[in-house]
mmCIF file of C-alpha atoms and ligand atoms in Angstrom:
data_model
loop_
_atom_site.group_PDB
_atom_site.id
_atom_site.type_symbol
_atom_site.label_atom_id
_atom_site.label_comp_id
_atom_site.label_asym_id
_atom_site.label_seq_id
_atom_site.Cartn_x
_atom_site.Cartn_y
_atom_site.Cartn_z
ATOM 1 C CA UNK I 181 36.736 -3.151 2.169
ATOM 2 C CA UNK I 182 35.826 -0.017 4.018
ATOM 3 C CA UNK I 183 32.151 0.485 3.290
ATOM 4 C CA UNK I 184 29.999 3.532 4.024
ATOM 5 C CA UNK I 185 26.278 2.904 4.126
ATOM 6 C CA UNK I 186 24.425 6.222 3.830
ATOM 7 C CA UNK I 187 21.025 5.586 5.494
ATOM 8 C CA UNK I 188 22.604 2.592 7.232
ATOM 9 C CA UNK I 189 20.519 3.103 10.388
ATOM 10 C CA UNK I 190 17.220 2.545 8.560
ATOM 11 C CA UNK I 191 15.196 -0.614 7.774
ATOM 12 C CA UNK I 192 17.209 -1.935 4.865
ATOM 13 C CA UNK I 193 20.394 -0.209 6.033
ATOM 14 C CA UNK I 194 20.675 -2.179 9.274
ATOM 15 C CA UNK I 195 20.189 -5.476 7.463
ATOM 16 C CA UNK I 196 22.781 -4.514 4.760
ATOM 17 C CA UNK I 197 25.259 -3.316 7.506
ATOM 18 C CA UNK I 198 24.913 -6.734 9.201
ATOM 19 C CA UNK I 199 25.391 -8.633 5.989
ATOM 20 C CA UNK I 200 28.544 -6.600 5.046
ATOM 21 C CA UNK I 201 29.903 -6.956 8.605
ATOM 22 C CA UNK I 202 29.316 -10.734 8.531
ATOM 23 C CA UNK I 203 31.365 -10.907 5.264
ATOM 24 C CA UNK I 204 34.340 -9.287 6.989
ATOM 25 C CA UNK I 205 34.072 -5.662 5.853
ATOM 26 C CA UNK I 206 34.603 -2.520 7.939
ATOM 27 C CA UNK I 207 31.169 -0.878 7.891
ATOM 28 C CA UNK I 208 30.060 2.632 8.881
ATOM 29 C CA UNK I 209 26.396 3.758 8.871
ATOM 30 C CA UNK I 210 25.819 7.418 8.083
ATOM 31 C CA UNK I 211 22.668 9.262 9.077
ATOM 32 C CA UNK I 212 21.535 12.662 10.480
ATOM 33 C CA UNK I 213 20.873 11.226 13.971
ATOM 34 C CA UNK I 214 22.470 7.773 14.121
ATOM 35 C CA UNK I 215 21.798 5.903 17.349
ATOM 36 C CA UNK I 216 24.726 3.456 17.862
ATOM 37 C CA UNK I 217 22.314 1.094 19.530
ATOM 38 C CA UNK I 218 20.201 0.888 16.349
ATOM 39 C CA UNK I 219 22.934 -0.662 14.194
ATOM 40 C CA UNK I 220 24.337 -4.237 14.517
ATOM 41 C CA UNK I 221 27.306 -4.729 16.881
ATOM 42 C CA UNK I 222 30.609 -3.962 15.206
ATOM 43 C CA UNK I 223 29.102 -1.367 12.801
ATOM 44 C CA UNK I 224 30.302 2.156 13.314
ATOM 45 C CA UNK I 225 28.052 5.223 13.053
ATOM 46 C CA UNK I 226 28.763 8.718 11.784
ATOM 47 C CA UNK I 227 26.679 11.911 11.644
ATOM 48 C CA UNK I 228 26.066 13.364 8.211
ATOM 49 C CA UNK I 229 23.275 14.913 6.080
ATOM 50 C CA UNK I 230 23.507 14.036 2.421
ATOM 51 C CA UNK I 231 21.781 17.284 1.508
ATOM 52 C CA UNK I 232 24.716 19.217 3.168
ATOM 53 C CA UNK I 233 27.984 18.464 1.188
ATOM 54 C CA UNK I 234 30.312 19.722 3.838
ATOM 55 C CA UNK I 235 28.868 17.344 6.446
ATOM 56 C CA UNK I 236 29.693 14.227 4.366
ATOM 57 C CA UNK I 237 32.784 15.005 2.271
ATOM 58 C CA UNK I 238 35.480 13.830 4.623
ATOM 59 C CA UNK I 239 33.616 10.719 5.742
ATOM 60 C CA UNK I 240 32.898 9.612 2.174
ATOM 61 C CA UNK I 241 36.535 10.053 1.161
ATOM 62 C CA UNK I 242 37.698 7.694 3.903
ATOM 63 C CA UNK I 243 35.897 4.722 2.229
ATOM 64 C CA UNK I 244 36.401 2.356 -0.694
ATOM 65 C CA UNK I 245 32.754 1.793 -1.413
ATOM 66 C CA UNK I 246 29.548 3.786 -0.686
ATOM 67 C CA UNK I 247 25.979 2.544 -0.658
ATOM 68 C CA UNK I 248 23.242 5.212 -0.846
ATOM 69 C CA UNK I 249 20.028 4.151 0.941
ATOM 70 C CA UNK I 250 18.855 7.615 1.926
ATOM 71 C CA UNK I 251 15.335 8.472 0.918
ATOM 72 C CA UNK I 252 12.179 10.034 2.234
ATOM 73 C CA UNK I 253 9.371 7.598 2.930
ATOM 74 C CA UNK I 254 7.243 7.021 -0.203
ATOM 75 C CA UNK I 255 4.248 6.415 2.016
ATOM 76 C CA UNK I 256 4.002 9.901 3.565
ATOM 77 C CA UNK I 257 4.258 13.538 2.472
ATOM 78 C CA UNK I 258 7.858 14.898 3.097
ATOM 79 C CA UNK I 259 8.251 16.549 6.529
ATOM 80 C CA UNK I 260 8.300 20.347 6.454
ATOM 81 C CA UNK I 261 11.728 21.872 5.750
ATOM 82 C CA UNK I 262 12.771 19.112 3.280
ATOM 83 C CA UNK I 263 11.766 17.902 -0.177
ATOM 84 C CA UNK I 264 12.262 15.039 -2.592
ATOM 85 C CA UNK I 265 14.550 17.244 -4.693
ATOM 86 C CA UNK I 266 16.727 18.063 -1.696
ATOM 87 C CA UNK I 267 17.071 14.427 -0.326
ATOM 88 C CA UNK I 268 16.889 12.256 -3.402
ATOM 89 C CA UNK I 269 18.498 14.414 -6.049
ATOM 90 C CA UNK I 270 20.727 16.872 -4.189
ATOM 91 C CA UNK I 271 21.710 14.124 -1.683
ATOM 92 C CA UNK I 272 22.854 11.784 -4.501
ATOM 93 C CA UNK I 273 24.679 14.595 -6.257
ATOM 94 C CA UNK I 274 26.583 15.376 -3.046
ATOM 95 C CA UNK I 275 27.450 11.717 -2.362
ATOM 96 C CA UNK I 276 28.672 11.233 -6.009
ATOM 97 C CA UNK I 277 30.677 14.449 -5.937
ATOM 98 C CA UNK I 278 32.284 13.528 -2.557
ATOM 99 C CA UNK I 279 32.994 9.991 -3.826
ATOM 100 C CA UNK I 280 34.598 11.135 -7.020
ATOM 101 C CA UNK I 281 36.733 13.740 -5.327
ATOM 102 C CA UNK I 282 37.606 11.405 -2.527
ATOM 103 C CA UNK I 283 38.762 8.409 -4.687
ATOM 104 C CA UNK I 284 35.956 6.065 -3.793
ATOM 105 C CA UNK I 285 35.843 3.101 -6.201
ATOM 106 C CA UNK I 286 32.394 1.545 -5.988
ATOM 107 C CA UNK I 287 28.978 3.144 -5.535
ATOM 108 C CA UNK I 288 25.699 1.243 -5.016
ATOM 109 C CA UNK I 289 22.528 3.337 -5.455
ATOM 110 C CA UNK I 290 19.142 2.269 -4.109
ATOM 111 C CA UNK I 291 16.393 3.485 -6.420
ATOM 112 C CA UNK I 292 12.863 2.312 -7.130
ATOM 113 C CA UNK I 293 10.984 0.257 -9.715
ATOM 114 C CA UNK I 294 8.980 3.257 -10.781
ATOM 115 C CA UNK I 295 11.933 5.762 -10.850
ATOM 116 C CA UNK I 296 11.495 7.927 -13.932
ATOM 117 C CA UNK I 297 12.876 11.484 -14.497
ATOM 118 C CA UNK I 298 9.641 12.395 -16.259
ATOM 119 C CA UNK I 299 7.268 11.009 -13.622
ATOM 120 C CA UNK I 300 4.462 13.352 -12.448
ATOM 121 C CA UNK I 301 5.160 12.101 -8.916
ATOM 122 C CA UNK I 302 8.018 13.923 -7.226
ATOM 123 C CA UNK I 303 9.166 10.806 -5.367
ATOM 124 C CA UNK I 304 9.716 8.821 -8.557
ATOM 125 C CA UNK I 305 10.887 11.833 -10.644
ATOM 126 C CA UNK I 306 13.699 12.704 -8.263
ATOM 127 C CA UNK I 307 14.676 9.074 -7.825
ATOM 128 C CA UNK I 308 14.894 8.826 -11.705
ATOM 129 C CA UNK I 309 17.006 12.020 -11.967
ATOM 130 C CA UNK I 310 19.280 10.659 -9.154
ATOM 131 C CA UNK I 311 19.829 7.464 -11.221
ATOM 132 C CA UNK I 312 21.045 9.606 -14.093
ATOM 133 C CA UNK I 313 23.549 11.404 -11.803
ATOM 134 C CA UNK I 314 24.878 7.943 -10.804
ATOM 135 C CA UNK I 315 25.083 6.667 -14.342
ATOM 136 C CA UNK I 316 26.999 9.754 -15.464
ATOM 137 C CA UNK I 317 29.572 9.457 -12.750
ATOM 138 C CA UNK I 318 33.092 8.091 -13.055
ATOM 139 C CA UNK I 319 32.428 5.478 -10.273
ATOM 140 C CA UNK I 320 31.921 1.804 -10.577
ATOM 141 C CA UNK I 321 28.164 1.952 -10.020
ATOM 142 C CA UNK I 322 25.269 -0.477 -9.543
ATOM 143 C CA UNK I 323 21.594 0.594 -9.208
ATOM 144 C CA UNK I 324 19.013 -1.467 -7.400
ATOM 145 C CA UNK I 325 15.276 -1.060 -8.115
ATOM 146 C CA UNK I 326 13.324 -3.303 -5.782
ATOM 147 C CA UNK I 327 9.622 -3.791 -5.315
ATOM 148 C CA UNK I 328 8.346 -3.309 -1.765
ATOM 149 C CA UNK I 329 10.586 -4.815 0.929
ATOM 150 C CA UNK I 330 9.273 -6.685 3.954
ATOM 151 C CA UNK I 331 11.017 -7.829 7.155
ATOM 152 C CA UNK I 332 11.532 -6.928 10.841
ATOM 153 C CA UNK I 333 10.820 -3.133 11.153
ATOM 154 C CA UNK I 334 9.421 -2.597 7.641
ATOM 155 C CA UNK I 335 6.889 0.175 6.816
ATOM 156 C CA UNK I 336 5.035 -2.008 4.325
ATOM 157 C CA UNK I 337 2.911 -4.174 6.751
ATOM 158 C CA UNK I 338 2.606 -1.326 9.270
ATOM 159 C CA UNK I 339 1.402 0.949 6.573
ATOM 160 C CA UNK I 340 -1.140 -1.547 5.235
ATOM 161 C CA UNK I 341 -2.634 -1.755 8.738
ATOM 162 C CA UNK I 342 -2.614 2.106 8.972
ATOM 163 C CA UNK I 343 -4.606 2.269 5.763
ATOM 164 C CA UNK I 344 -7.047 -0.437 6.733
ATOM 165 C CA UNK I 345 -9.040 -1.985 9.665
ATOM 166 C CA UNK I 346 -9.591 -5.613 10.490
ATOM 167 C CA UNK I 347 -12.933 -7.341 9.730
ATOM 168 C CA UNK I 348 -14.278 -4.864 7.097
ATOM 169 C CA UNK I 349 -12.079 -2.332 5.268
ATOM 170 C CA UNK I 350 -12.129 -0.193 2.160
ATOM 171 C CA UNK I 351 -9.265 0.137 -0.333
ATOM 172 C CA UNK I 352 -8.919 2.401 -3.318
ATOM 173 C CA UNK I 353 -9.866 0.467 -6.414
ATOM 174 C CA UNK I 354 -10.432 -2.665 -4.218
ATOM 175 C CA UNK I 355 -6.685 -2.958 -3.601
ATOM 176 C CA UNK I 356 -6.052 -4.681 -6.906
ATOM 177 C CA UNK I 357 -2.641 -2.959 -7.488
ATOM 178 C CA UNK I 358 0.026 -5.620 -7.581
ATOM 179 C CA UNK I 359 3.388 -5.857 -5.619
ATOM 180 C CA UNK I 360 6.201 -8.283 -5.621
ATOM 181 C CA UNK I 361 7.429 -8.121 -2.072
ATOM 182 C CA UNK I 362 11.058 -9.074 -1.456
ATOM 183 C CA UNK I 363 12.404 -10.102 1.945
ATOM 184 C CA UNK I 364 14.976 -7.595 3.314
ATOM 185 C CA UNK I 365 17.628 -10.254 3.994
ATOM 186 C CA UNK I 366 17.444 -11.640 0.499
ATOM 187 C CA UNK I 367 17.864 -8.053 -0.907
ATOM 188 C CA UNK I 368 20.694 -7.244 1.504
ATOM 189 C CA UNK I 369 22.626 -10.269 0.354
ATOM 190 C CA UNK I 370 22.341 -9.207 -3.311
ATOM 191 C CA UNK I 371 23.427 -5.580 -2.439
ATOM 192 C CA UNK I 372 26.428 -6.977 -0.611
ATOM 193 C CA UNK I 373 27.273 -9.001 -3.679
ATOM 194 C CA UNK I 374 27.149 -5.787 -5.749
ATOM 195 C CA UNK I 375 29.560 -4.087 -3.378
ATOM 196 C CA UNK I 376 32.043 -6.969 -3.689
ATOM 197 C CA UNK I 377 31.742 -8.289 -7.236
ATOM 198 C CA UNK I 378 32.940 -6.538 -10.440
ATOM 199 C CA UNK I 379 30.362 -8.347 -12.512
ATOM 200 C CA UNK I 380 27.669 -6.070 -11.147
ATOM 201 C CA UNK I 381 29.284 -2.827 -12.250
ATOM 202 C CA UNK I 382 27.290 -0.686 -14.699
ATOM 203 C CA UNK I 383 24.042 -2.721 -14.120
ATOM 204 C CA UNK I 384 20.598 -1.502 -13.125
ATOM 205 C CA UNK I 385 18.715 -4.329 -11.403
ATOM 206 C CA UNK I 386 14.969 -4.718 -11.117
ATOM 207 C CA UNK I 387 14.401 -6.939 -8.086
ATOM 208 C CA UNK I 388 11.121 -8.649 -7.029
ATOM 209 C CA UNK I 389 10.218 -11.328 -4.593
ATOM 210 C CA UNK I 390 8.963 -14.821 -5.314
ATOM 211 C CA UNK I 391 5.314 -14.020 -5.929
ATOM 212 C CA UNK I 392 2.964 -11.245 -7.012
ATOM 213 C CA UNK I 393 0.413 -10.117 -4.416
ATOM 214 C CA UNK I 394 -2.240 -7.415 -4.630
ATOM 215 C CA UNK I 395 -2.696 -4.860 -1.897
ATOM 216 C CA UNK I 396 -5.950 -6.672 -1.019
ATOM 217 C CA UNK I 397 -4.059 -9.969 -0.601
ATOM 218 C CA UNK I 398 -1.334 -8.290 1.515
ATOM 219 C CA UNK I 399 -4.138 -6.811 3.708
ATOM 220 C CA UNK I 400 -5.742 -10.242 4.164
ATOM 221 C CA UNK I 401 -2.410 -11.882 5.026
ATOM 222 C CA UNK I 402 -1.443 -9.137 7.509
ATOM 223 C CA UNK I 403 -4.723 -9.581 9.508
ATOM 224 C CA UNK I 404 -4.780 -13.381 9.059
ATOM 225 C CA UNK I 405 -1.407 -13.504 10.777
ATOM 226 C CA UNK I 406 -3.066 -11.883 13.739
ATOM 227 C CA UNK I 407 -6.050 -14.340 13.573
ATOM 228 C CA UNK I 408 -8.353 -11.649 12.393
ATOM 229 C CA UNK I 409 -10.301 -11.980 9.114
ATOM 230 C CA UNK I 410 -10.863 -9.003 6.798
ATOM 231 C CA UNK I 411 -13.340 -8.242 3.969
ATOM 232 C CA UNK I 412 -12.079 -5.676 1.507
ATOM 233 C CA UNK I 413 -14.546 -3.258 -0.069
ATOM 234 C CA UNK I 414 -13.571 -1.118 -3.008
ATOM 235 C CA UNK I 415 -13.599 2.706 -2.849
ATOM 236 C CA UNK I 416 -13.573 4.285 -6.368
ATOM 237 C CA UNK I 417 -10.059 5.672 -7.142
ATOM 238 C CA UNK I 418 -11.539 9.137 -7.857
ATOM 239 C CA UNK I 419 -13.023 9.323 -4.347
ATOM 240 C CA UNK I 420 -9.732 8.164 -2.774
ATOM 241 C CA UNK I 421 -7.854 10.876 -4.695
ATOM 242 C CA UNK I 422 -10.251 13.536 -3.459
ATOM 243 C CA UNK I 423 -9.738 12.235 0.057
ATOM 244 C CA UNK I 424 -5.946 12.412 -0.454
ATOM 245 C CA UNK I 425 -6.124 15.982 -1.823
ATOM 246 C CA UNK I 426 -8.251 17.056 1.208
ATOM 247 C CA UNK I 427 -5.960 15.286 3.664
ATOM 248 C CA UNK I 428 -2.695 16.452 2.036
ATOM 249 C CA UNK I 429 -2.398 19.914 3.644
ATOM 250 C CA UNK I 430 -3.811 18.939 7.028
ATOM 251 C CA UNK I 431 -1.208 18.755 9.809
ATOM 252 C CA UNK I 432 -0.726 15.330 11.375
ATOM 253 C CA UNK I 433 -2.452 13.701 8.305
ATOM 254 C CA UNK I 434 0.645 12.924 6.237
ATOM 255 C CA UNK I 435 -1.091 10.830 3.567
ATOM 256 C CA UNK I 436 -1.566 13.082 0.530
ATOM 257 C CA UNK I 437 -2.560 12.951 -3.166
ATOM 258 C CA UNK I 438 0.785 11.591 -4.389
ATOM 259 C CA UNK I 439 0.471 8.595 -2.024
ATOM 260 C CA UNK I 440 -3.065 7.811 -3.349
ATOM 261 C CA UNK I 441 -1.782 8.121 -6.983
ATOM 262 C CA UNK I 442 1.069 5.729 -6.185
ATOM 263 C CA UNK I 443 -1.449 3.122 -5.092
ATOM 264 C CA UNK I 444 -2.258 2.705 -8.793
ATOM 265 C CA UNK I 445 1.269 1.833 -9.771
ATOM 266 C CA UNK I 446 2.156 -1.710 -10.819
ATOM 267 C CA UNK I 447 5.098 -2.604 -8.512
ATOM 268 C CA UNK I 448 6.116 -5.838 -10.194
ATOM 269 C CA UNK I 449 9.059 -6.804 -12.406
ATOM 270 C CA UNK I 450 8.809 -8.270 -15.922
ATOM 271 C CA UNK I 451 12.280 -9.935 -15.724
ATOM 272 C CA UNK I 452 13.416 -10.554 -12.239
ATOM 273 C CA UNK I 453 17.142 -9.723 -11.978
ATOM 274 C CA UNK I 454 17.645 -11.908 -8.902
ATOM 275 C CA UNK I 455 19.021 -14.378 -11.446
ATOM 276 C CA UNK I 456 22.053 -12.072 -11.804
ATOM 277 C CA UNK I 457 22.849 -13.122 -8.257
ATOM 278 C CA UNK I 458 22.495 -16.825 -8.883
ATOM 279 C CA UNK I 459 18.961 -16.889 -7.360
ATOM 280 C CA UNK I 460 15.587 -18.100 -8.510
ATOM 281 C CA UNK I 461 12.210 -17.414 -6.961
ATOM 282 C CA UNK I 462 12.504 -20.740 -5.160
ATOM 283 C CA UNK I 463 15.492 -19.345 -3.176
ATOM 284 C CA UNK I 464 13.606 -16.264 -1.943
ATOM 285 C CA UNK I 465 11.435 -16.063 1.246
ATOM 286 C CA UNK I 466 7.716 -15.474 0.792
ATOM 287 C CA UNK I 467 5.587 -13.022 2.737
ATOM 288 C CA UNK I 468 3.386 -15.859 3.993
ATOM 289 C CA UNK I 469 6.423 -17.643 5.390
ATOM 290 C CA UNK I 470 7.662 -14.460 7.072
ATOM 291 C CA UNK I 471 4.227 -13.924 8.609
ATOM 292 C CA UNK I 472 4.097 -17.477 9.842
ATOM 293 C CA UNK I 473 1.333 -18.470 7.427
ATOM 294 C CA UNK I 474 3.130 -20.989 5.216
ATOM 295 C CA UNK I 475 0.787 -23.538 3.821
ATOM 296 C CA UNK I 476 -2.339 -22.024 5.404
ATOM 297 C CA UNK I 477 -3.520 -19.950 2.410
ATOM 298 C CA UNK I 478 -5.132 -16.518 2.941
ATOM 299 C CA UNK I 479 -8.620 -17.858 3.679
ATOM 300 C CA UNK I 480 -10.241 -15.876 0.885
ATOM 301 C CA UNK I 481 -11.227 -16.821 -2.612
ATOM 302 C CA UNK I 482 -8.483 -14.603 -3.907
ATOM 303 C CA UNK I 483 -5.778 -16.481 -2.031
ATOM 304 C CA UNK I 484 -2.185 -15.467 -2.794
ATOM 305 C CA UNK I 485 -1.536 -18.788 -4.512
ATOM 306 C CA UNK I 486 -4.264 -18.100 -7.052
ATOM 307 C CA UNK I 487 -2.474 -14.813 -7.983
ATOM 308 C CA UNK I 488 1.113 -15.981 -7.879
ATOM 309 C CA UNK I 489 3.241 -15.480 -10.961
ATOM 310 C CA UNK I 490 6.647 -16.769 -11.851
ATOM 311 C CA UNK I 491 9.208 -14.230 -10.639
ATOM 312 C CA UNK I 492 12.399 -15.733 -11.920
HETATM 313 N N1 LIG R 602 11.404 -0.199 2.216
HETATM 314 C C1 LIG R 602 10.961 -0.471 1.031
HETATM 315 O O1 LIG R 602 9.931 -1.195 0.819
HETATM 316 C C2 LIG R 602 11.703 0.024 -0.194
HETATM 317 C C3 LIG R 602 11.293 -0.440 -1.458
HETATM 318 C C4 LIG R 602 11.988 0.076 -2.577
HETATM 319 C C5 LIG R 602 13.054 0.922 -2.457
HETATM 320 N N2 LIG R 602 13.429 1.342 -1.137
HETATM 321 C C6 LIG R 602 14.537 2.299 -1.011
HETATM 322 O O2 LIG R 602 15.458 1.730 -0.096
HETATM 323 C C7 LIG R 602 16.154 2.819 0.634
HETATM 324 C C8 LIG R 602 16.090 2.508 2.151
HETATM 325 O O3 LIG R 602 14.753 2.354 2.523
HETATM 326 P P1 LIG R 602 14.330 2.100 4.061
HETATM 327 O O4 LIG R 602 13.070 1.594 4.003
HETATM 328 O O5 LIG R 602 15.469 1.348 4.661
HETATM 329 O O6 LIG R 602 14.367 3.619 4.580
HETATM 330 P P2 LIG R 602 14.358 4.114 6.114
HETATM 331 O O7 LIG R 602 14.104 3.004 7.019
HETATM 332 O O8 LIG R 602 13.471 5.300 6.180
HETATM 333 O O9 LIG R 602 15.873 4.628 6.385
HETATM 334 C C9 LIG R 602 16.244 5.908 5.798
HETATM 335 C C10 LIG R 602 17.655 6.173 6.260
HETATM 336 O O10 LIG R 602 18.134 7.351 5.714
HETATM 337 C C11 LIG R 602 18.599 8.243 6.755
HETATM 338 N N3 LIG R 602 18.385 9.623 6.268
HETATM 339 C C12 LIG R 602 17.231 10.214 5.952
HETATM 340 N N4 LIG R 602 17.438 11.472 5.471
HETATM 341 C C13 LIG R 602 18.834 11.597 5.545
HETATM 342 C C14 LIG R 602 19.692 12.638 5.131
HETATM 343 N N5 LIG R 602 19.189 13.794 4.630
HETATM 344 N N6 LIG R 602 21.021 12.500 5.259
HETATM 345 C C15 LIG R 602 21.530 11.361 5.808
HETATM 346 N N7 LIG R 602 20.773 10.261 6.136
HETATM 347 C C16 LIG R 602 19.402 10.461 6.046
HETATM 348 C C17 LIG R 602 17.730 7.856 7.996
HETATM 349 O O11 LIG R 602 18.353 8.229 9.208
HETATM 350 P P3 LIG R 602 18.147 9.728 9.854
HETATM 351 O O12 LIG R 602 16.669 9.950 9.796
HETATM 352 O O13 LIG R 602 18.688 9.603 11.294
HETATM 353 O O14 LIG R 602 18.894 10.651 9.083
HETATM 354 C C18 LIG R 602 17.769 6.355 7.845
HETATM 355 O O15 LIG R 602 19.015 5.762 8.229
HETATM 356 C C19 LIG R 602 15.467 4.084 0.168
HETATM 357 O O16 LIG R 602 16.214 4.621 -0.883
HETATM 358 C C20 LIG R 602 14.132 3.641 -0.373
HETATM 359 O O17 LIG R 602 13.615 4.457 -1.371
HETATM 360 C C21 LIG R 602 12.753 0.914 -0.056
#
């Protein structure tokens, strides 16, 4: 197949492009400033901005399948000159319109576990509205809603370290908010299945990794991997929100009130749809294994193993 991966130069995109290429597809990564050296060998790049229809229409029409991975970072305020509406919603509308007009057959949309058209948070509201645009299209669509994704080049571990310090650190609410981190290569393989296999058409998948970890546990693991212990102290959520509101409008401090609010969200799946891809939790890579900590535990009384839950 001829597959266009919008956002194919990003963290998940490069892994998906590699997986699709390895399966024998012709793959092109679309981005505003694609660096050919940032994509796997054999993957083509093309310039396009999903929020500008004319810049993508011809490219989209030249493909059999389109994957939409374009999004703003959920961890930071949108850069000036853009918005969640523009990138998530308008961008999806443009890709869908170009795909329908151009005779594209299959469309895979990357969304989010908390996507909801009625969410008070712009990130999740526009992701939810974008899902509706995809569902209402004439295309053979599949929607993915993963928990946080880890792997080489992720924002998740880097962001955890940005928010914290080794040895002693404070986290809103003590960092008790749960995640179900999924390894990027496990996710990319499932997305490639959705591109190829009719059985995934018309499905919305909630995808989580093999274990549930709190932000506190992820912080402990991230520093343990560097040989540095950390003690997490709680900051009351109300104080963190105030800090976020104050930091929001300050230049060079991108972490705002929406990001603080999003720290309260449960990022786990009730029924893990990895089973739709013939996988169980035992087939998926754990964060400890990725960090080189397999079998060592986190070194605290709230070790990950004591908080693990069955994911599939
Ligand atoms: N990473 C996670 O933990 C996670 C978890 C759940 C869901 N997701 C979803 O997965 C998708 C990919 O995430 P990621 O972490 O791989 O993101 P990423 O690394 O930030 O990549 C974003 C990609 O989108 C491109 N892009 C941004 N704005 C664009 C525009 N207006 N037009 C065309 N391309 C544009 C970027 O390239 P340029 O800047 O050069 O344009 C880049 O290729 C997103 O939809 C995200 O919401 C991610």
